[in-house]
Amino acid sequence: MSNKRTRYSEDFKKPIVALYYDGQTQLRLSEDYGVAPSTIHKWIKLYSEVETDNGEILTDKQVSELQKQVALFKEENLILKKAIAIFTPYSNND
């Protein structure tokens, strides 16, 4: 038995997610398109949109990428703070 995974294009996934938001159930979409309900659930999560305070629309994927960037920037900031502490001479007013 081979465990061959089917890869679906973004052009295939997005319309299915849109149909979900138009009112079709995950089970119905699964039956209609031959895709597991859990896979459709992942796509819905992946392509769901979030509106920011300034009105910008972001997908869950974009939010995840931004969270990764923030974590990286925080780590870099911490490293720079430590470097400054190491290379900044102590001030002695004795």
mmCIF file of C-alpha atoms in Angstrom, residues 8-21 40 43-44 46-48:
data_model
loop_
_atom_site.group_PDB
_atom_site.id
_atom_site.type_symbol
_atom_site.label_atom_id
_atom_site.label_comp_id
_atom_site.label_asym_id
_atom_site.label_seq_id
_atom_site.Cartn_x
_atom_site.Cartn_y
_atom_site.Cartn_z
ATOM 1 C CA TYR A 8 -3.875 20.731 -4.444
ATOM 2 C CA SER A 9 -3.201 24.105 -6.010
ATOM 3 C CA GLU A 10 -4.187 27.357 -4.382
ATOM 4 C CA ASP A 11 -6.567 27.890 -7.316
ATOM 5 C CA PHE A 12 -8.367 24.697 -6.262
ATOM 6 C CA LYS A 13 -8.405 25.437 -2.517
ATOM 7 C CA LYS A 14 -9.595 29.050 -2.446
ATOM 8 C CA PRO A 15 -12.919 28.510 -4.254
ATOM 9 C CA ILE A 16 -13.724 25.648 -1.868
ATOM 10 C CA VAL A 17 -13.060 27.929 1.103
ATOM 11 C CA ALA A 18 -15.250 30.588 -0.523
ATOM 12 C CA LEU A 19 -18.060 28.039 -0.885
ATOM 13 C CA TYR A 20 -17.718 27.242 2.821
ATOM 14 C CA TYR A 21 -18.138 30.927 3.670
ATOM 15 C CA ILE A 40 -10.885 21.350 4.065
ATOM 16 C CA TRP A 43 -7.703 25.219 4.168
ATOM 17 C CA ILE A 44 -10.421 27.247 5.881
ATOM 18 C CA LEU A 46 -5.219 28.831 6.234
ATOM 19 C CA TYR A 47 -7.260 31.170 4.042
ATOM 20 C CA SER A 48 -9.488 32.768 6.665
#
